[in-house]
């Protein structure tokens, strides 16, 4: 019985120390925080996103950034987007689920003059991107993230007809 009690007490002590703030990676400390992510939208648009902003505490990040993406399809279009981002870290732990949303604007930078596809590379569009994911803190104070989301592009073409395109998106990132 004493052994069981000692094991339970040790387990409680270990779990309480795992919840300690000192266990959270430094990229989640109050102050500047940033990230760089490799993205893939609908298995067609490959990109690179970066966000920089402020951690208000170990749960709340608010920032903004820019991203570029290219499509290895006919015309080889290249696009961009600028965005504001809010990210929420669910737990006070090094490894935690996250939820985020990005709002922004983007469009095509370069397309083949003979070919342009509004379906994958609208000339100008508003962007809403909700994501859920997981962040892992690394021993060096940085973090690694994996998220799944939807890139919702709302476009208004010259005829003033509005339409939305929804592209599934996966992101792998480094947090600093």
JSON list of N, CA, C and O in Angstrom, two decimals, residues 91-117:
[
{"chain": "A", "resi": 91, "resn": "UNK", "atom": "N", "xyz": [-3.73, 25.04, -24.08]},
{"chain": "A", "resi": 91, "resn": "UNK", "atom": "CA", "xyz": [-3.23, 24.66, -22.77]},
{"chain": "A", "resi": 91, "resn": "UNK", "atom": "C", "xyz": [-1.91, 25.34, -22.43]},
{"chain": "A", "resi": 91, "resn": "UNK", "atom": "O", "xyz": [-1.18, 25.76, -23.31]},
{"chain": "A", "resi": 92, "resn": "UNK", "atom": "N", "xyz": [-1.60, 25.41, -21.13]},
{"chain": "A", "resi": 92, "resn": "UNK", "atom": "CA", "xyz": [-0.32, 25.92, -20.63]},
{"chain": "A", "resi": 92, "resn": "UNK", "atom": "C", "xyz": [0.68, 24.78, -20.61]},
{"chain": "A", "resi": 92, "resn": "UNK", "atom": "O", "xyz": [1.19, 24.40, -19.57]},
{"chain": "A", "resi": 93, "resn": "UNK", "atom": "N", "xyz": [0.92, 24.22, -21.80]},
{"chain": "A", "resi": 93, "resn": "UNK", "atom": "CA", "xyz": [1.87, 23.12, -21.92]},
{"chain": "A", "resi": 93, "resn": "UNK", "atom": "C", "xyz": [2.70, 23.34, -23.16]},
{"chain": "A", "resi": 93, "resn": "UNK", "atom": "O", "xyz": [2.32, 24.10, -24.06]},
{"chain": "A", "resi": 94, "resn": "UNK", "atom": "N", "xyz": [3.82, 22.64, -23.23]},
{"chain": "A", "resi": 94, "resn": "UNK", "atom": "CA", "xyz": [4.68, 22.71, -24.40]},
{"chain": "A", "resi": 94, "resn": "UNK", "atom": "C", "xyz": [4.00, 22.15, -25.64]},
{"chain": "A", "resi": 94, "resn": "UNK", "atom": "O", "xyz": [4.23, 22.61, -26.74]},
{"chain": "A", "resi": 95, "resn": "UNK", "atom": "N", "xyz": [3.16, 21.15, -25.47]},
{"chain": "A", "resi": 95, "resn": "UNK", "atom": "CA", "xyz": [2.44, 20.51, -26.56]},
{"chain": "A", "resi": 95, "resn": "UNK", "atom": "C", "xyz": [0.96, 20.80, -26.36]},
{"chain": "A", "resi": 95, "resn": "UNK", "atom": "O", "xyz": [0.39, 20.42, -25.35]},
{"chain": "A", "resi": 96, "resn": "UNK", "atom": "N", "xyz": [0.36, 21.49, -27.32]},
{"chain": "A", "resi": 96, "resn": "UNK", "atom": "CA", "xyz": [-1.03, 21.92, -27.13]},
{"chain": "A", "resi": 96, "resn": "UNK", "atom": "C", "xyz": [-1.76, 22.05, -28.46]},
{"chain": "A", "resi": 96, "resn": "UNK", "atom": "O", "xyz": [-1.16, 22.40, -29.47]},
{"chain": "A", "resi": 97, "resn": "UNK", "atom": "N", "xyz": [-3.06, 21.78, -28.47]},
{"chain": "A", "resi": 97, "resn": "UNK", "atom": "CA", "xyz": [-3.85, 22.08, -29.66]},
{"chain": "A", "resi": 97, "resn": "UNK", "atom": "C", "xyz": [-3.98, 23.60, -29.82]},
{"chain": "A", "resi": 97, "resn": "UNK", "atom": "O", "xyz": [-3.88, 24.35, -28.85]},
{"chain": "A", "resi": 98, "resn": "UNK", "atom": "N", "xyz": [-4.21, 24.02, -31.05]},
{"chain": "A", "resi": 98, "resn": "UNK", "atom": "CA", "xyz": [-4.35, 25.44, -31.36]},
{"chain": "A", "resi": 98, "resn": "UNK", "atom": "C", "xyz": [-5.55, 25.67, -32.28]},
{"chain": "A", "resi": 98, "resn": "UNK", "atom": "O", "xyz": [-5.99, 24.75, -32.97]},
{"chain": "A", "resi": 99, "resn": "UNK", "atom": "N", "xyz": [-6.02, 26.89, -32.29]},
{"chain": "A", "resi": 99, "resn": "UNK", "atom": "CA", "xyz": [-7.04, 27.33, -33.24]},
{"chain": "A", "resi": 99, "resn": "UNK", "atom": "C", "xyz": [-6.63, 28.72, -33.71]},
{"chain": "A", "resi": 99, "resn": "UNK", "atom": "O", "xyz": [-6.16, 29.53, -32.90]},
{"chain": "A", "resi": 100, "resn": "UNK", "atom": "N", "xyz": [-6.79, 28.98, -34.99]},
{"chain": "A", "resi": 100, "resn": "UNK", "atom": "CA", "xyz": [-6.40, 30.30, -35.49]},
{"chain": "A", "resi": 100, "resn": "UNK", "atom": "C", "xyz": [-7.32, 30.72, -36.63]},
{"chain": "A", "resi": 100, "resn": "UNK", "atom": "O", "xyz": [-8.01, 29.89, -37.23]},
{"chain": "A", "resi": 101, "resn": "UNK", "atom": "N", "xyz": [-7.28, 32.00, -36.93]},
{"chain": "A", "resi": 101, "resn": "UNK", "atom": "CA", "xyz": [-8.00, 32.54, -38.07]},
{"chain": "A", "resi": 101, "resn": "UNK", "atom": "C", "xyz": [-7.16, 33.65, -38.68]},
{"chain": "A", "resi": 101, "resn": "UNK", "atom": "O", "xyz": [-6.52, 34.43, -37.97]},
{"chain": "A", "resi": 102, "resn": "UNK", "atom": "N", "xyz": [-7.13, 33.67, -40.01]},
{"chain": "A", "resi": 102, "resn": "UNK", "atom": "CA", "xyz": [-6.44, 34.72, -40.75]},
{"chain": "A", "resi": 102, "resn": "UNK", "atom": "C", "xyz": [-7.46, 35.44, -41.63]},
{"chain": "A", "resi": 102, "resn": "UNK", "atom": "O", "xyz": [-8.33, 34.80, -42.23]},
{"chain": "A", "resi": 103, "resn": "UNK", "atom": "N", "xyz": [-7.34, 36.75, -41.69]},
{"chain": "A", "resi": 103, "resn": "UNK", "atom": "CA", "xyz": [-8.17, 37.58, -42.57]},
{"chain": "A", "resi": 103, "resn": "UNK", "atom": "C", "xyz": [-7.22, 38.38, -43.44]},
{"chain": "A", "resi": 103, "resn": "UNK", "atom": "O", "xyz": [-6.24, 38.94, -42.93]},
{"chain": "A", "resi": 104, "resn": "UNK", "atom": "N", "xyz": [-7.50, 38.46, -44.75]},
{"chain": "A", "resi": 104, "resn": "UNK", "atom": "CA", "xyz": [-6.58, 39.19, -45.58]},
{"chain": "A", "resi": 104, "resn": "UNK", "atom": "C", "xyz": [-7.06, 39.41, -46.99]},
{"chain": "A", "resi": 104, "resn": "UNK", "atom": "O", "xyz": [-8.24, 39.26, -47.31]},
{"chain": "A", "resi": 105, "resn": "UNK", "atom": "N", "xyz": [-6.09, 39.75, -47.84]},
{"chain": "A", "resi": 105, "resn": "UNK", "atom": "CA", "xyz": [-6.33, 40.04, -49.25]},
{"chain": "A", "resi": 105, "resn": "UNK", "atom": "C", "xyz": [-5.16, 39.50, -50.05]},
{"chain": "A", "resi": 105, "resn": "UNK", "atom": "O", "xyz": [-4.02, 39.54, -49.58]},
{"chain": "A", "resi": 106, "resn": "UNK", "atom": "N", "xyz": [-5.42, 39.02, -51.25]},
{"chain": "A", "resi": 106, "resn": "UNK", "atom": "CA", "xyz": [-4.34, 38.52, -52.09]},
{"chain": "A", "resi": 106, "resn": "UNK", "atom": "C", "xyz": [-4.75, 38.41, -53.53]},
{"chain": "A", "resi": 106, "resn": "UNK", "atom": "O", "xyz": [-5.87, 38.74, -53.91]},
{"chain": "A", "resi": 107, "resn": "UNK", "atom": "N", "xyz": [-3.81, 37.97, -54.34]},
{"chain": "A", "resi": 107, "resn": "UNK", "atom": "CA", "xyz": [-4.09, 37.80, -55.76]},
{"chain": "A", "resi": 107, "resn": "UNK", "atom": "C", "xyz": [-2.88, 37.32, -56.52]},
{"chain": "A", "resi": 107, "resn": "UNK", "atom": "O", "xyz": [-1.88, 36.91, -55.95]},
{"chain": "A", "resi": 108, "resn": "UNK", "atom": "N", "xyz": [-2.98, 37.41, -57.84]},
{"chain": "A", "resi": 108, "resn": "UNK", "atom": "CA", "xyz": [-1.92, 36.94, -58.72]},
{"chain": "A", "resi": 108, "resn": "UNK", "atom": "C", "xyz": [-0.82, 37.98, -58.86]},
{"chain": "A", "resi": 108, "resn": "UNK", "atom": "O", "xyz": [-1.10, 39.17, -58.94]},
{"chain": "A", "resi": 109, "resn": "UNK", "atom": "N", "xyz": [0.41, 37.52, -58.87]},
{"chain": "A", "resi": 109, "resn": "UNK", "atom": "CA", "xyz": [1.56, 38.38, -59.15]},
{"chain": "A", "resi": 109, "resn": "UNK", "atom": "C", "xyz": [1.99, 38.17, -60.60]},
{"chain": "A", "resi": 109, "resn": "UNK", "atom": "O", "xyz": [2.25, 39.11, -61.32]},
{"chain": "A", "resi": 110, "resn": "UNK", "atom": "N", "xyz": [2.04, 36.92, -61.01]},
{"chain": "A", "resi": 110, "resn": "UNK", "atom": "CA", "xyz": [2.56, 36.57, -62.32]},
{"chain": "A", "resi": 110, "resn": "UNK", "atom": "C", "xyz": [1.77, 35.40, -62.88]},
{"chain": "A", "resi": 110, "resn": "UNK", "atom": "O", "xyz": [1.59, 34.39, -62.21]},
{"chain": "A", "resi": 111, "resn": "UNK", "atom": "N", "xyz": [1.27, 35.58, -64.08]},
{"chain": "A", "resi": 111, "resn": "UNK", "atom": "CA", "xyz": [0.60, 34.47, -64.77]},
{"chain": "A", "resi": 111, "resn": "UNK", "atom": "C", "xyz": [1.03, 34.52, -66.23]},
{"chain": "A", "resi": 111, "resn": "UNK", "atom": "O", "xyz": [1.48, 35.55, -66.74]},
{"chain": "A", "resi": 112, "resn": "UNK", "atom": "N", "xyz": [0.85, 33.42, -66.91]},
{"chain": "A", "resi": 112, "resn": "UNK", "atom": "CA", "xyz": [1.10, 33.36, -68.34]},
{"chain": "A", "resi": 112, "resn": "UNK", "atom": "C", "xyz": [0.04, 34.24, -69.01]},
{"chain": "A", "resi": 112, "resn": "UNK", "atom": "O", "xyz": [-1.14, 34.14, -68.73]},
{"chain": "A", "resi": 113, "resn": "UNK", "atom": "N", "xyz": [0.44, 35.11, -69.93]},
{"chain": "A", "resi": 113, "resn": "UNK", "atom": "CA", "xyz": [-0.49, 36.04, -70.57]},
{"chain": "A", "resi": 113, "resn": "UNK", "atom": "C", "xyz": [-1.56, 35.32, -71.37]},
{"chain": "A", "resi": 113, "resn": "UNK", "atom": "O", "xyz": [-2.65, 35.82, -71.57]},
{"chain": "A", "resi": 114, "resn": "UNK", "atom": "N", "xyz": [-1.25, 34.11, -71.85]},
{"chain": "A", "resi": 114, "resn": "UNK", "atom": "CA", "xyz": [-2.20, 33.37, -72.67]},
{"chain": "A", "resi": 114, "resn": "UNK", "atom": "C", "xyz": [-3.14, 32.50, -71.84]},
{"chain": "A", "resi": 114, "resn": "UNK", "atom": "O", "xyz": [-4.06, 31.91, -72.36]},
{"chain": "A", "resi": 115, "resn": "UNK", "atom": "N", "xyz": [-2.86, 32.40, -70.54]},
{"chain": "A", "resi": 115, "resn": "UNK", "atom": "CA", "xyz": [-3.67, 31.51, -69.72]},
{"chain": "A", "resi": 115, "resn": "UNK", "atom": "C", "xyz": [-3.84, 32.11, -68.34]},
{"chain": "A", "resi": 115, "resn": "UNK", "atom": "O", "xyz": [-2.89, 32.52, -67.72]},
{"chain": "A", "resi": 116, "resn": "UNK", "atom": "N", "xyz": [-5.07, 32.14, -67.89]},
{"chain": "A", "resi": 116, "resn": "UNK", "atom": "CA", "xyz": [-5.32, 32.59, -66.52]},
{"chain": "A", "resi": 116, "resn": "UNK", "atom": "C", "xyz": [-6.53, 31.83, -66.01]},
{"chain": "A", "resi": 116, "resn": "UNK", "atom": "O", "xyz": [-7.55, 31.75, -66.69]},
{"chain": "A", "resi": 117, "resn": "UNK", "atom": "N", "xyz": [-6.43, 31.29, -64.84]},
{"chain": "A", "resi": 117, "resn": "UNK", "atom": "CA", "xyz": [-7.52, 30.52, -64.25]},
{"chain": "A", "resi": 117, "resn": "UNK", "atom": "C", "xyz": [-8.01, 31.20, -62.99]},
{"chain": "A", "resi": 117, "resn": "UNK", "atom": "O", "xyz": [-7.32, 31.21, -61.98]}
]
